[in-house]
Coordinates of C-alpha atoms and ligand atoms in Angstrom, one line a residue:
M1 CA 0.7 6.6 -11.9
S2 CA -0.9 7.6 -15.1
H3 CA 1.1 10.4 -17.0
H4 CA -1.4 13.1 -18.8
E5 CA -0.3 15.9 -20.7
D6 CA -2.3 18.2 -17.5
T7 CA -0.2 16.6 -15.5
Q8 CA -2.2 14.7 -13.8
Y9 CA -0.9 11.9 -12.4
S10 CA -3.5 9.0 -10.8
S11 CA -2.3 7.9 -7.3
C12 CA -3.3 4.3 -5.9
A13 CA -4.2 2.2 -2.8
K14 CA -2.8 -0.8 -2.1
L15 CA -4.3 -4.5 -0.6
N16 CA -2.3 -6.9 1.4
L17 CA -2.8 -9.8 0.5
G18 CA -1.2 -11.6 4.0
L19 CA 1.0 -10.0 6.2
T20 CA 3.4 -12.1 8.4
V21 CA 5.3 -9.3 10.7
L22 CA 8.8 -11.8 11.1
G23 CA 10.8 -9.7 14.1
P24 CA 12.1 -6.2 15.0
R25 CA 15.1 -4.6 13.0
V26 CA 18.0 -3.1 15.6
D27 CA 16.7 0.3 13.7
G28 CA 13.6 -0.3 15.5
Y29 CA 11.0 -1.2 13.2
H30 CA 9.7 -5.1 11.9
D31 CA 10.7 -7.1 8.7
L32 CA 7.9 -8.5 7.6
E33 CA 6.6 -10.7 4.3
S34 CA 3.7 -9.7 2.6
V35 CA 1.6 -9.8 -1.4
F36 CA 0.9 -6.0 -1.9
V37 CA -1.1 -5.7 -4.7
E38 CA -1.4 -1.8 -6.4
I39 CA -5.7 -2.1 -6.9
D40 CA -7.8 0.5 -9.1
L41 CA -8.7 2.9 -5.6
C42 CA -7.1 6.3 -6.6
D43 CA -6.3 9.7 -5.8
T44 CA -5.3 12.3 -8.4
I45 CA -2.4 14.8 -7.8
T46 CA -2.2 17.6 -10.3
I47 CA 1.0 19.1 -10.6
E48 CA 1.7 22.9 -12.3
P49 CA 4.2 24.7 -12.7
A50 CA 4.7 27.7 -9.8
A51 CA 8.2 29.6 -8.8
D52 CA 7.8 27.6 -5.2
L53 CA 6.5 24.5 -3.3
S54 CA 3.5 24.9 -2.4
C55 CA 0.7 21.6 -1.3
I56 CA -3.2 21.1 -1.3
C57 CA -5.1 18.4 -0.4
I58 CA -8.7 18.0 -1.3
P59 CA -10.1 17.1 1.4
S60 CA -7.4 17.8 3.6
V61 CA -6.1 15.4 6.0
T62 CA -3.3 16.6 7.8
A63 CA -3.3 19.6 10.0
T64 CA -1.0 21.4 8.2
N65 CA -0.1 21.1 4.2
E66 CA 3.3 21.1 5.9
D67 CA 2.6 17.8 7.4
N68 CA 1.7 16.0 4.3
L69 CA 3.6 13.1 2.8
V70 CA 3.0 14.4 -0.6
Y71 CA 5.4 18.3 0.5
K72 CA 8.2 16.2 2.6
A73 CA 8.6 14.0 -1.1
A74 CA 8.6 17.1 -3.0
Q75 CA 11.4 18.9 -0.3
A76 CA 13.0 15.6 -0.2
L77 CA 13.4 15.4 -4.8
Q78 CA 13.8 19.3 -4.1
A79 CA 17.2 18.4 -2.4
T80 CA 18.5 16.2 -4.2
V81 CA 17.9 17.5 -7.6
P82 CA 20.5 20.1 -8.4
L83 CA 19.5 23.3 -8.5
P84 CA 18.4 25.7 -10.5
T85 CA 16.3 22.8 -12.6
A86 CA 14.1 21.3 -9.1
T87 CA 12.0 24.7 -9.1
G88 CA 9.0 25.0 -7.4
A89 CA 5.5 23.5 -8.2
K90 CA 2.1 23.9 -7.5
I91 CA 0.6 20.4 -5.6
T92 CA -3.4 19.7 -5.5
V93 CA -4.2 16.0 -4.2
H94 CA -7.9 15.0 -4.8
K95 CA -8.3 12.2 -1.7
R96 CA -10.5 9.4 -2.4
I97 CA -7.9 6.6 -0.2
P98 CA -9.0 7.0 3.3
T99 CA -6.2 7.6 6.3
G100 CA -5.6 4.9 8.7
A101 CA -7.0 2.4 6.6
G102 CA -4.0 0.3 5.6
M103 CA -4.5 0.9 2.2
G104 CA -1.4 3.3 2.3
G105 CA -2.7 6.1 0.4
G106 CA -0.3 8.1 1.8
S107 CA 2.5 6.3 1.1
S108 CA 1.3 6.1 -2.5
N109 CA 1.5 9.7 -2.9
A110 CA 5.1 10.5 -2.0
A111 CA 6.1 8.3 -4.6
T112 CA 3.8 9.3 -7.1
T113 CA 5.0 13.4 -6.2
L114 CA 8.1 11.7 -7.0
M115 CA 8.0 10.4 -9.6
A116 CA 6.1 13.2 -11.1
L117 CA 8.5 15.5 -10.2
Y118 CA 11.6 13.8 -11.4
E119 CA 10.1 14.0 -14.9
H120 CA 8.7 18.1 -13.5
W121 CA 12.5 19.2 -12.6
T122 CA 14.2 16.7 -15.1
S123 CA 12.2 16.1 -18.2
R124 CA 13.9 12.6 -17.5
S125 CA 11.6 9.4 -17.4
A126 CA 11.1 8.3 -13.5
R127 CA 10.5 4.9 -14.4
T128 CA 14.6 3.7 -15.9
P129 CA 16.5 1.6 -13.3
E130 CA 19.0 5.7 -13.0
A131 CA 15.9 6.9 -11.9
R132 CA 14.8 4.3 -8.5
H133 CA 18.3 5.1 -7.6
V134 CA 17.6 8.6 -6.9
L135 CA 14.1 7.8 -5.6
Q136 CA 14.6 4.7 -3.9
P137 CA 16.4 6.2 -0.7
L138 CA 14.4 9.6 -0.3
A139 CA 10.8 6.6 -0.6
M140 CA 11.9 4.3 2.1
A141 CA 13.0 7.9 4.4
L142 CA 9.4 9.1 3.5
G143 CA 8.2 5.9 4.9
S144 CA 8.4 2.0 5.1
D145 CA 5.2 1.6 2.4
V146 CA 6.7 4.2 0.0
P147 CA 9.5 1.9 -2.2
F148 CA 6.3 -0.1 -3.0
F149 CA 4.6 2.1 -5.0
L150 CA 7.6 3.3 -7.2
H151 CA 7.4 -0.3 -8.7
G152 CA 3.0 -0.8 -8.4
G153 CA 1.5 -3.6 -10.0
A154 CA 2.1 -6.8 -7.3
A155 CA 4.6 -7.3 -5.3
Y156 CA 6.2 -9.6 -2.6
V157 CA 7.7 -7.7 0.0
T158 CA 10.4 -7.9 3.0
G159 CA 12.6 -6.1 4.6
R160 CA 10.8 -3.0 5.7
G161 CA 9.3 -2.9 2.6
E162 CA 12.1 -2.0 0.0
M163 CA 12.9 -5.4 -1.3
I164 CA 10.3 -5.4 -3.8
Q165 CA 10.0 -8.6 -5.4
P166 CA 7.5 -7.9 -8.8
L167 CA 5.2 -10.9 -9.3
D168 CA 4.3 -10.2 -13.2
A169 CA 1.2 -13.4 -13.2
P170 CA -1.8 -11.0 -13.8
I171 CA -4.0 -11.1 -10.6
P172 CA -7.8 -11.9 -11.9
W173 CA -9.8 -11.6 -8.9
S174 CA -12.8 -9.2 -7.5
F175 CA -12.1 -7.3 -4.6
L176 CA -15.1 -6.1 -2.6
V177 CA -12.5 -3.2 0.0
V178 CA -14.9 -2.3 2.7
L179 CA -14.0 0.9 4.5
P180 CA -15.7 1.0 7.9
G181 CA -14.0 4.0 8.8
I182 CA -12.0 3.4 11.6
H183 CA -8.3 5.0 12.1
V184 CA -6.0 2.7 12.9
S185 CA -2.8 3.7 14.0
T186 CA 0.1 1.4 12.5
A187 CA 3.0 2.5 15.3
G188 CA 0.2 1.6 17.8
A189 CA 0.0 -1.7 15.7
Y190 CA 3.2 -2.6 15.5
A191 CA 3.1 -2.0 19.6
S192 CA 0.2 -3.7 20.9
L193 CA 1.6 -7.1 18.1
R194 CA 4.3 -7.6 20.5
R195 CA 2.5 -7.0 23.8
T196 CA 0.0 -10.0 22.9
W197 CA 3.2 -12.3 21.9
G198 CA 4.9 -11.3 24.7
Y199 CA 8.0 -9.6 23.8
A200 CA 9.7 -7.3 25.7
D201 CA 10.9 -4.0 23.8
N202 CA 15.0 -4.5 23.4
E203 CA 14.5 -8.7 23.4
V204 CA 15.4 -9.7 19.7
W205 CA 13.2 -12.6 18.4
R206 CA 11.9 -14.3 14.9
R207 CA 8.6 -16.2 13.1
P208 CA 9.0 -18.0 10.7
S209 CA 8.1 -16.9 7.6
A210 CA 4.0 -18.1 6.7
Q211 CA 5.0 -18.4 2.8
V212 CA 3.0 -16.1 1.6
R213 CA 4.0 -16.0 -2.0
K214 CA 3.9 -19.6 -2.3
T215 CA 0.7 -19.2 -1.1
L216 CA -0.4 -17.0 -3.3
T217 CA 1.0 -18.4 -6.7
D218 CA 0.4 -21.8 -5.9
A219 CA -3.6 -20.3 -5.6
L220 CA -2.8 -18.2 -9.0
E221 CA -2.3 -22.0 -11.0
H222 CA -5.1 -23.7 -9.2
N223 CA -8.1 -20.8 -9.6
G224 CA -8.2 -19.6 -6.3
K225 CA -7.3 -23.0 -4.3
G226 CA -5.8 -22.8 -0.9
L227 CA -6.2 -18.4 -0.9
D228 CA -7.8 -18.7 2.3
G229 CA -4.4 -20.2 4.4
L230 CA -3.4 -16.3 4.2
H231 CA -3.1 -14.8 7.7
N232 CA -3.0 -10.8 8.4
D233 CA -0.6 -10.9 12.2
F234 CA -2.4 -7.1 12.9
E235 CA -5.9 -9.0 12.7
I236 CA -5.8 -10.3 16.0
N237 CA -5.5 -7.5 18.4
V238 CA -7.4 -4.9 15.3
F239 CA -10.1 -7.6 15.7
Q240 CA -10.7 -7.7 18.7
Q241 CA -11.2 -4.3 19.4
H242 CA -12.9 -3.7 16.3
P243 CA -15.6 -6.7 16.5
L244 CA -17.1 -5.6 13.3
L245 CA -13.9 -6.2 10.9
Q246 CA -14.2 -9.9 12.4
H247 CA -17.8 -9.8 11.4
L248 CA -17.7 -8.4 8.2
C249 CA -15.3 -10.9 7.6
D250 CA -16.7 -13.5 8.3
Q251 CA -20.0 -12.3 6.4
M252 CA -17.4 -12.2 3.0
R253 CA -16.8 -16.1 3.1
A254 CA -20.0 -17.3 3.7
E255 CA -21.2 -15.2 0.7
G256 CA -18.2 -17.2 -1.0
A257 CA -14.8 -15.0 -0.8
L258 CA -12.3 -17.1 -1.4
Y259 CA -10.4 -15.5 1.4
A260 CA -10.7 -12.5 3.5
G261 CA -9.3 -10.4 5.7
M262 CA -7.0 -6.3 6.2
S263 CA -4.7 -4.8 4.7
G264 CA -2.1 -3.8 6.0
S265 CA -2.3 -2.6 10.2
G266 CA -6.4 -1.5 8.7
S267 CA -8.9 -0.6 9.6
T268 CA -10.0 -1.4 5.3
V269 CA -11.1 -5.1 5.2
F270 CA -11.3 -7.2 2.0
G271 CA -13.1 -9.6 -0.2
V272 CA -11.1 -11.9 -2.7
F273 CA -14.0 -12.9 -5.4
R274 CA -13.9 -15.3 -8.4
T275 CA -16.0 -12.5 -10.5
D276 CA -17.7 -9.5 -10.2
A277 CA -21.1 -11.4 -9.9
D278 CA -19.6 -12.9 -6.5
A279 CA -18.4 -9.6 -5.4
L280 CA -21.7 -8.0 -6.2
R281 CA -23.5 -10.2 -4.1
A282 CA -21.9 -10.1 -0.8
Q283 CA -21.7 -5.9 -1.4
H284 CA -25.3 -6.4 -1.2
E285 CA -24.7 -8.6 1.9
L286 CA -23.0 -5.8 3.6
Q287 CA -24.9 -3.3 5.4
G288 CA -24.3 0.2 6.4
V289 CA -20.8 0.1 5.5
T290 CA -19.3 2.0 3.0
S291 CA -17.5 -0.7 -0.2
Y292 CA -16.4 -0.3 -3.4
L293 CA -15.7 -3.4 -6.2
C294 CA -11.9 -2.6 -7.0
H295 CA -9.0 -4.8 -9.4
A296 CA -5.7 -4.8 -9.5
R297 CA -3.8 -2.9 -10.8
Q298 CA -0.9 -4.4 -13.9
R299 CA 2.4 -2.9 -13.4
P300 CA 3.3 -0.5 -16.2
T301 CA 5.9 -3.3 -18.5
S302 CA 8.4 -0.3 -18.4
T303 CA 9.3 -1.3 -14.9
T304 CA 10.0 -5.2 -15.1
E305 CA 13.5 -4.9 -13.6
D306 CA 13.6 -6.3 -10.0
I307 CA 15.5 -4.0 -7.1
G308 CA 15.9 -4.8 -3.4
Ligands
LIG1 O1 7.8 3.7 8.3 P1 6.0 4.3 8.5 O2 6.1 5.8 9.1 O3 5.1 4.0 7.8 O4 5.9 3.8 10.0 C1 5.0 3.9 11.2 C2 5.2 2.9 11.8 O5 5.1 2.0 11.9 C3 7.1 3.4 12.3 O6 7.2 4.4 13.7 C4 7.2 1.6 13.2 O7 6.9 2.1 15.2 C5 6.5 0.9 12.3 N1 6.9 0.2 11.8 C6 8.0 -0.8 11.7 N2 8.2 -1.6 11.3 C7 8.4 -2.1 9.4 C8 6.9 -0.8 9.2 C9 6.3 1.0 10.5 O8 7.5 -1.5 13.0 N3 8.3 -2.4 8.5

Protein backbone atom coordinates (compact mmCIF):
# COMPACT_ATOMS: atom_id res chain seq x y z
CA MET A 1 0.00 0.00 0.00
CA SER A 2 1.33 3.45 -0.80
CA HIS A 3 -0.20 6.66 0.50
CA HIS A 4 -0.44 9.71 -1.78
CA GLU A 5 -1.97 13.13 -1.03
CA ASP A 6 -5.10 12.34 -3.03
CA THR A 7 -5.62 9.28 -0.78
CA GLN A 8 -5.00 6.78 -3.52
CA TYR A 9 -3.61 3.43 -2.45
CA SER A 10 -2.10 0.60 -4.48
CA SER A 11 -3.58 -2.79 -3.64
CA CYS A 12 -1.37 -5.48 -5.15
CA ALA A 13 -1.74 -9.15 -6.08
CA LYS A 14 0.25 -12.08 -4.70
CA LEU A 15 1.70 -15.27 -6.12
CA ASN A 16 2.27 -18.48 -4.17
CA LEU A 17 5.73 -20.00 -4.54
CA GLY A 18 4.79 -23.55 -3.51
CA LEU A 19 1.67 -24.42 -1.53
CA THR A 20 1.22 -27.46 0.72
CA VAL A 21 -2.17 -28.31 2.22
CA LEU A 22 -1.13 -29.86 5.55
CA GLY A 23 -4.50 -31.00 6.88
CA PRO A 24 -7.91 -29.97 8.19
CA ARG A 25 -8.40 -27.88 11.32
CA VAL A 26 -11.12 -28.13 13.91
CA ASP A 27 -12.63 -24.89 12.56
CA GLY A 28 -13.21 -26.52 9.14
CA TYR A 29 -10.37 -24.64 7.44
CA HIS A 30 -7.06 -26.22 6.44
CA ASP A 31 -3.54 -25.56 7.65
CA LEU A 32 -1.19 -24.76 4.81
CA GLU A 33 2.36 -23.69 4.12
CA SER A 34 3.38 -21.40 1.31
CA VAL A 35 5.63 -18.53 0.37
CA PHE A 36 3.45 -15.55 -0.53
CA VAL A 37 5.05 -12.96 -2.80
CA GLU A 38 3.45 -9.57 -3.36
CA ILE A 39 3.85 -8.49 -7.00
CA ASP A 40 3.45 -5.24 -8.92
CA LEU A 41 0.10 -6.08 -10.52
CA CYS A 42 -2.18 -3.78 -8.55
CA ASP A 43 -5.69 -2.40 -8.17
CA THR A 44 -6.11 1.23 -7.08
CA ILE A 45 -8.27 2.21 -4.13
CA THR A 46 -9.34 5.84 -3.71
CA ILE A 47 -10.74 7.10 -0.40
CA GLU A 48 -12.75 10.33 -0.27
CA PRO A 49 -14.31 11.85 2.85
CA ALA A 50 -18.09 11.34 3.01
CA ALA A 51 -20.86 11.29 5.61
CA ASP A 52 -21.85 7.71 4.81
CA LEU A 53 -20.03 4.56 3.84
CA SER A 54 -20.17 3.63 0.15
CA CYS A 55 -18.08 1.50 -2.17
CA ILE A 56 -17.97 1.19 -5.94
CA CYS A 57 -15.83 -1.17 -7.95
CA ILE A 58 -14.87 -0.47 -11.59
CA PRO A 59 -15.53 -2.81 -13.28
CA SER A 60 -17.95 -4.39 -10.84
CA VAL A 61 -16.92 -7.82 -9.48
CA THR A 62 -19.72 -8.67 -7.04
CA ALA A 63 -23.52 -8.77 -7.36
CA THR A 64 -23.89 -5.72 -5.13
CA ASN A 65 -21.35 -3.24 -3.76
CA GLU A 66 -22.19 -4.39 -0.23
CA ASP A 67 -21.02 -7.93 -1.14
CA ASN A 68 -17.54 -6.61 -1.87
CA LEU A 69 -14.90 -7.49 0.74
CA VAL A 70 -13.89 -3.82 0.66
CA TYR A 71 -17.29 -2.78 2.01
CA LYS A 72 -17.20 -5.56 4.62
CA ALA A 73 -13.71 -4.46 5.71
CA ALA A 74 -14.88 -0.86 6.10
CA GLN A 75 -17.91 -1.94 8.10
CA ALA A 76 -15.81 -4.18 10.36
CA LEU A 77 -13.37 -1.36 11.08
CA GLN A 78 -16.19 1.12 11.64
CA ALA A 79 -17.58 -1.21 14.30
CA THR A 80 -14.15 -1.36 16.00
CA VAL A 81 -12.84 2.21 15.93
CA PRO A 82 -14.76 4.27 18.49
CA LEU A 83 -17.12 6.84 16.96
CA PRO A 84 -17.24 9.74 16.13
CA THR A 85 -13.89 9.32 14.32
CA ALA A 86 -15.18 6.44 12.19
CA THR A 87 -17.55 8.41 10.03
CA GLY A 88 -18.21 7.54 6.40
CA ALA A 89 -16.00 7.26 3.35
CA LYS A 90 -16.52 6.98 -0.38
CA ILE A 91 -14.35 4.11 -1.59
CA THR A 92 -13.63 3.52 -5.29
CA VAL A 93 -11.78 0.40 -6.42
CA HIS A 94 -10.30 0.31 -9.92
CA LYS A 95 -9.80 -3.40 -10.62
CA ARG A 96 -6.98 -4.86 -12.63
CA ILE A 97 -6.39 -8.09 -10.67
CA PRO A 98 -8.77 -10.77 -11.98
CA THR A 99 -11.08 -12.50 -9.48
CA GLY A 100 -11.14 -16.26 -8.89
CA ALA A 101 -7.56 -16.29 -10.09
CA GLY A 102 -5.61 -17.30 -6.98
CA MET A 103 -3.90 -13.93 -6.77
CA GLY A 104 -5.67 -12.66 -3.67
CA GLY A 105 -7.14 -9.56 -5.31
CA GLY A 106 -10.19 -9.34 -3.04
CA SER A 107 -8.08 -10.08 0.05
CA SER A 108 -5.55 -7.42 -0.92
CA ASN A 109 -8.36 -4.88 -1.43
CA ALA A 110 -9.75 -5.72 2.02
CA ALA A 111 -6.35 -5.33 3.73
CA THR A 112 -5.62 -2.07 1.91
CA THR A 113 -9.04 -0.73 2.91
CA LEU A 114 -8.43 -1.64 6.58
CA MET A 115 -5.06 0.16 6.57
CA ALA A 116 -6.30 3.16 4.58
CA LEU A 117 -9.41 3.75 6.68
CA TYR A 118 -7.49 3.17 9.91
CA GLU A 119 -5.23 6.09 8.93
CA HIS A 120 -8.17 8.08 7.61
CA TRP A 121 -10.33 7.66 10.69
CA THR A 122 -7.69 7.79 13.41
CA SER A 123 -4.95 10.01 11.88
CA ARG A 124 -2.50 7.33 13.03
CA SER A 125 -0.21 5.15 10.93
CA ALA A 126 -1.59 1.71 10.13
CA ARG A 127 1.97 0.35 9.98
CA THR A 128 2.67 0.21 13.72
CA PRO A 129 2.51 -2.95 15.84
CA GLU A 130 -0.31 -1.34 17.83
CA ALA A 131 -2.38 -0.75 14.70
CA ARG A 132 -1.74 -4.31 13.53
CA HIS A 133 -3.04 -5.54 16.84
CA VAL A 134 -6.37 -3.90 15.97
CA LEU A 135 -6.37 -4.85 12.28
CA GLN A 136 -5.11 -8.47 12.42
CA PRO A 137 -8.26 -10.10 13.88
CA LEU A 138 -10.47 -8.09 11.51
CA ALA A 139 -8.30 -9.24 8.59
CA MET A 140 -8.52 -12.89 9.62
CA ALA A 141 -12.32 -12.67 9.92
CA LEU A 142 -12.55 -11.25 6.38
CA GLY A 143 -10.55 -14.07 4.75
CA SER A 144 -7.55 -16.37 5.21
CA ASP A 145 -5.31 -14.41 2.81
CA VAL A 146 -6.10 -10.94 4.19
CA PRO A 147 -3.52 -10.93 7.07
CA PHE A 148 -0.63 -11.43 4.62
CA PHE A 149 -1.58 -8.23 2.81
CA LEU A 150 -1.30 -6.20 6.04
CA HIS A 151 2.44 -6.98 5.64
CA GLY A 152 3.02 -7.36 1.91
CA GLY A 153 6.48 -8.13 0.53
CA ALA A 154 7.37 -11.82 0.70
CA ALA A 155 6.58 -14.09 3.64
CA TYR A 156 6.48 -17.72 4.68
CA VAL A 157 2.84 -18.23 5.63
CA THR A 158 1.42 -21.06 7.75
CA GLY A 159 -1.66 -21.82 9.84
CA ARG A 160 -4.84 -20.83 8.05
CA GLY A 161 -2.89 -17.88 6.63
CA GLU A 162 -2.41 -15.89 9.84
CA MET A 163 1.12 -17.04 10.80
CA ILE A 164 3.37 -14.72 8.84
CA GLN A 165 7.17 -14.85 8.85
CA PRO A 166 8.49 -12.08 6.59
CA LEU A 167 11.35 -13.00 4.22
CA ASP A 168 13.71 -10.09 3.95
CA ALA A 169 16.00 -11.28 1.12
CA PRO A 170 14.88 -9.51 -2.07
CA ILE A 171 13.38 -11.81 -4.71
CA PRO A 172 15.34 -10.82 -7.83
CA TRP A 173 13.48 -12.85 -10.45
CA SER A 174 11.10 -11.94 -13.27
CA PHE A 175 7.61 -13.42 -13.16
CA LEU A 176 5.57 -14.14 -16.27
CA VAL A 177 2.00 -14.16 -14.92
CA VAL A 178 -0.50 -15.90 -17.22
CA LEU A 179 -4.23 -15.22 -16.85
CA PRO A 180 -6.17 -17.97 -18.62
CA GLY A 181 -9.56 -16.38 -17.83
CA ILE A 182 -10.84 -19.39 -15.83
CA HIS A 183 -12.63 -18.82 -12.49
CA VAL A 184 -11.76 -21.36 -9.74
CA SER A 185 -13.62 -21.48 -6.39
CA THR A 186 -11.23 -21.79 -3.43
CA ALA A 187 -13.71 -23.70 -1.25
CA GLY A 188 -14.34 -26.10 -4.16
CA ALA A 189 -10.61 -26.61 -4.68
CA TYR A 190 -10.13 -27.64 -1.01
CA ALA A 191 -13.14 -29.98 -1.15
CA SER A 192 -12.03 -31.71 -4.34
CA LEU A 193 -8.50 -32.14 -2.96
CA ARG A 194 -9.89 -34.01 0.06
CA ARG A 195 -11.90 -36.27 -2.25
CA THR A 196 -8.87 -36.92 -4.45
CA TRP A 197 -6.74 -37.84 -1.46
CA GLY A 198 -9.58 -40.03 -0.19
CA TYR A 199 -10.23 -38.31 3.14
CA ALA A 200 -13.72 -38.32 4.63
CA ASP A 201 -15.18 -34.98 5.65
CA ASN A 202 -14.68 -35.56 9.38
CA GLU A 203 -11.34 -37.38 9.14
CA VAL A 204 -8.31 -35.78 10.82
CA TRP A 205 -5.01 -36.11 8.96
CA ARG A 206 -1.68 -34.41 8.71
CA ARG A 207 0.72 -34.34 5.79
CA PRO A 208 4.42 -33.53 6.22
CA SER A 209 5.79 -30.10 5.37
CA ALA A 210 7.25 -29.88 1.87
CA GLN A 211 9.98 -27.52 3.19
CA VAL A 212 8.73 -24.70 0.99
CA ARG A 213 10.65 -22.07 2.92
CA LYS A 214 13.96 -23.94 2.72
CA THR A 215 13.54 -24.65 -1.01
CA LEU A 216 13.05 -20.94 -1.66
CA THR A 217 15.85 -19.66 0.58
CA ASP A 218 18.30 -22.25 -0.88
CA ALA A 219 17.29 -21.20 -4.42
CA LEU A 220 17.79 -17.53 -3.52
CA GLU A 221 21.32 -18.35 -2.35
CA HIS A 222 22.14 -20.41 -5.44
CA ASN A 223 20.91 -18.26 -8.33
CA GLY A 224 17.57 -20.07 -8.68
CA LYS A 225 18.92 -23.63 -8.50
CA GLY A 226 16.43 -26.11 -7.04
CA LEU A 227 13.44 -23.77 -7.36
CA ASP A 228 11.69 -26.43 -9.47
CA GLY A 229 11.44 -28.47 -6.24
CA LEU A 230 8.44 -26.30 -5.32
CA HIS A 231 4.96 -27.73 -5.76
CA ASN A 232 1.36 -26.54 -5.41
CA ASP A 233 -1.01 -29.25 -4.10
CA PHE A 234 -4.03 -27.71 -5.88
CA GLU A 235 -2.53 -28.36 -9.32
CA ILE A 236 -3.43 -32.06 -9.37
CA ASN A 237 -7.16 -31.40 -9.75
CA VAL A 238 -7.23 -28.00 -11.40
CA PHE A 239 -4.78 -29.11 -14.13
CA GLN A 240 -6.84 -32.25 -14.75
CA GLN A 241 -9.94 -30.13 -15.23
CA HIS A 242 -8.14 -27.50 -17.31
CA PRO A 243 -5.27 -29.17 -19.26
CA LEU A 244 -4.40 -25.80 -20.81
CA LEU A 245 -2.87 -24.77 -17.46
CA GLN A 246 -0.49 -27.75 -17.42
CA HIS A 247 0.38 -27.03 -21.02
CA LEU A 248 1.20 -23.38 -20.25
CA CYS A 249 3.50 -24.44 -17.39
CA ASP A 250 5.22 -27.01 -19.61
CA GLN A 251 5.74 -24.34 -22.26
CA MET A 252 7.27 -21.90 -19.76
CA ARG A 253 9.59 -24.63 -18.44
CA ALA A 254 10.64 -25.45 -22.01
CA GLU A 255 11.41 -21.74 -22.45
CA GLY A 256 13.77 -21.81 -19.47
CA ALA A 257 11.60 -21.05 -16.44
CA LEU A 258 13.36 -21.86 -13.13
CA TYR A 259 9.90 -22.88 -11.89
CA ALA A 260 6.41 -22.82 -13.40
CA GLY A 261 3.25 -23.53 -11.45
CA MET A 262 -0.10 -22.31 -10.25
CA SER A 263 -0.86 -19.56 -7.73
CA GLY A 264 -3.21 -20.41 -4.86
CA SER A 265 -6.14 -22.51 -6.02
CA GLY A 266 -5.77 -21.11 -9.55
CA SER A 267 -6.35 -20.39 -12.26
CA THR A 268 -3.34 -18.09 -12.63
CA VAL A 269 -0.14 -19.88 -13.62
CA PHE A 270 3.25 -18.22 -13.70
CA GLY A 271 6.85 -18.84 -14.66
CA VAL A 272 9.87 -17.61 -12.72
CA PHE A 273 12.73 -16.45 -14.94
CA ARG A 274 16.21 -15.16 -14.20
CA THR A 275 15.80 -12.01 -16.32
CA ASP A 276 13.09 -9.89 -17.95
CA ALA A 277 14.52 -10.86 -21.34
CA ASP A 278 14.00 -14.58 -20.55
CA ALA A 279 10.42 -13.94 -19.40
CA LEU A 280 9.62 -11.82 -22.47
CA ARG A 281 11.01 -14.52 -24.76
CA ALA A 282 8.68 -17.05 -23.12
CA GLN A 283 5.76 -14.61 -23.37
CA HIS A 284 6.33 -14.41 -27.11
CA GLU A 285 5.83 -18.19 -27.38
CA LEU A 286 2.52 -18.30 -25.46
CA GLN A 287 -0.43 -18.00 -27.83
CA GLY A 288 -3.92 -16.69 -27.09
CA VAL A 289 -3.55 -15.92 -23.37
CA THR A 290 -3.14 -12.66 -21.49
CA SER A 291 0.16 -12.46 -19.63
CA TYR A 292 2.09 -9.83 -17.71
CA LEU A 293 5.73 -9.39 -16.79
CA CYS A 294 5.78 -8.76 -13.02
CA HIS A 295 8.28 -8.32 -10.20
CA ALA A 296 8.22 -8.93 -6.47
CA ARG A 297 7.44 -5.89 -4.33
CA GLN A 298 9.73 -5.15 -1.41
CA ARG A 299 8.07 -4.79 1.95
CA PRO A 300 8.17 -1.24 3.34
CA THR A 301 10.93 -1.04 5.97
CA SER A 302 8.55 0.11 8.72
CA THR A 303 6.95 -3.35 8.83
CA THR A 304 10.01 -5.36 9.76
CA GLU A 305 8.64 -6.85 12.98
CA ASP A 306 7.26 -10.38 12.91
CA ILE A 307 3.81 -11.36 14.04
CA GLY A 308 1.88 -14.56 14.28
O1 LIG B 1 -10.81 -17.66 4.12
P1 LIG B 1 -11.51 -17.63 2.79
O2 LIG B 1 -12.89 -17.04 2.88
O3 LIG B 1 -10.69 -17.01 1.72
O4 LIG B 1 -11.68 -19.16 2.38
C1 LIG B 1 -12.59 -19.59 1.41
C2 LIG B 1 -12.84 -21.07 1.62
O5 LIG B 1 -11.66 -21.82 1.33
C3 LIG B 1 -13.18 -21.45 3.04
O6 LIG B 1 -14.57 -21.39 3.25
C4 LIG B 1 -12.67 -22.86 3.16
O7 LIG B 1 -13.58 -23.77 2.60
C5 LIG B 1 -11.47 -22.86 2.27
N1 LIG B 1 -10.18 -22.63 3.00
C6 LIG B 1 -9.67 -23.64 3.81
N2 LIG B 1 -8.47 -23.43 4.47
C7 LIG B 1 -7.78 -22.27 4.31
C8 LIG B 1 -8.30 -21.25 3.49
C9 LIG B 1 -9.50 -21.46 2.84
O8 LIG B 1 -10.26 -24.71 3.96
N3 LIG B 1 -6.60 -22.10 4.94
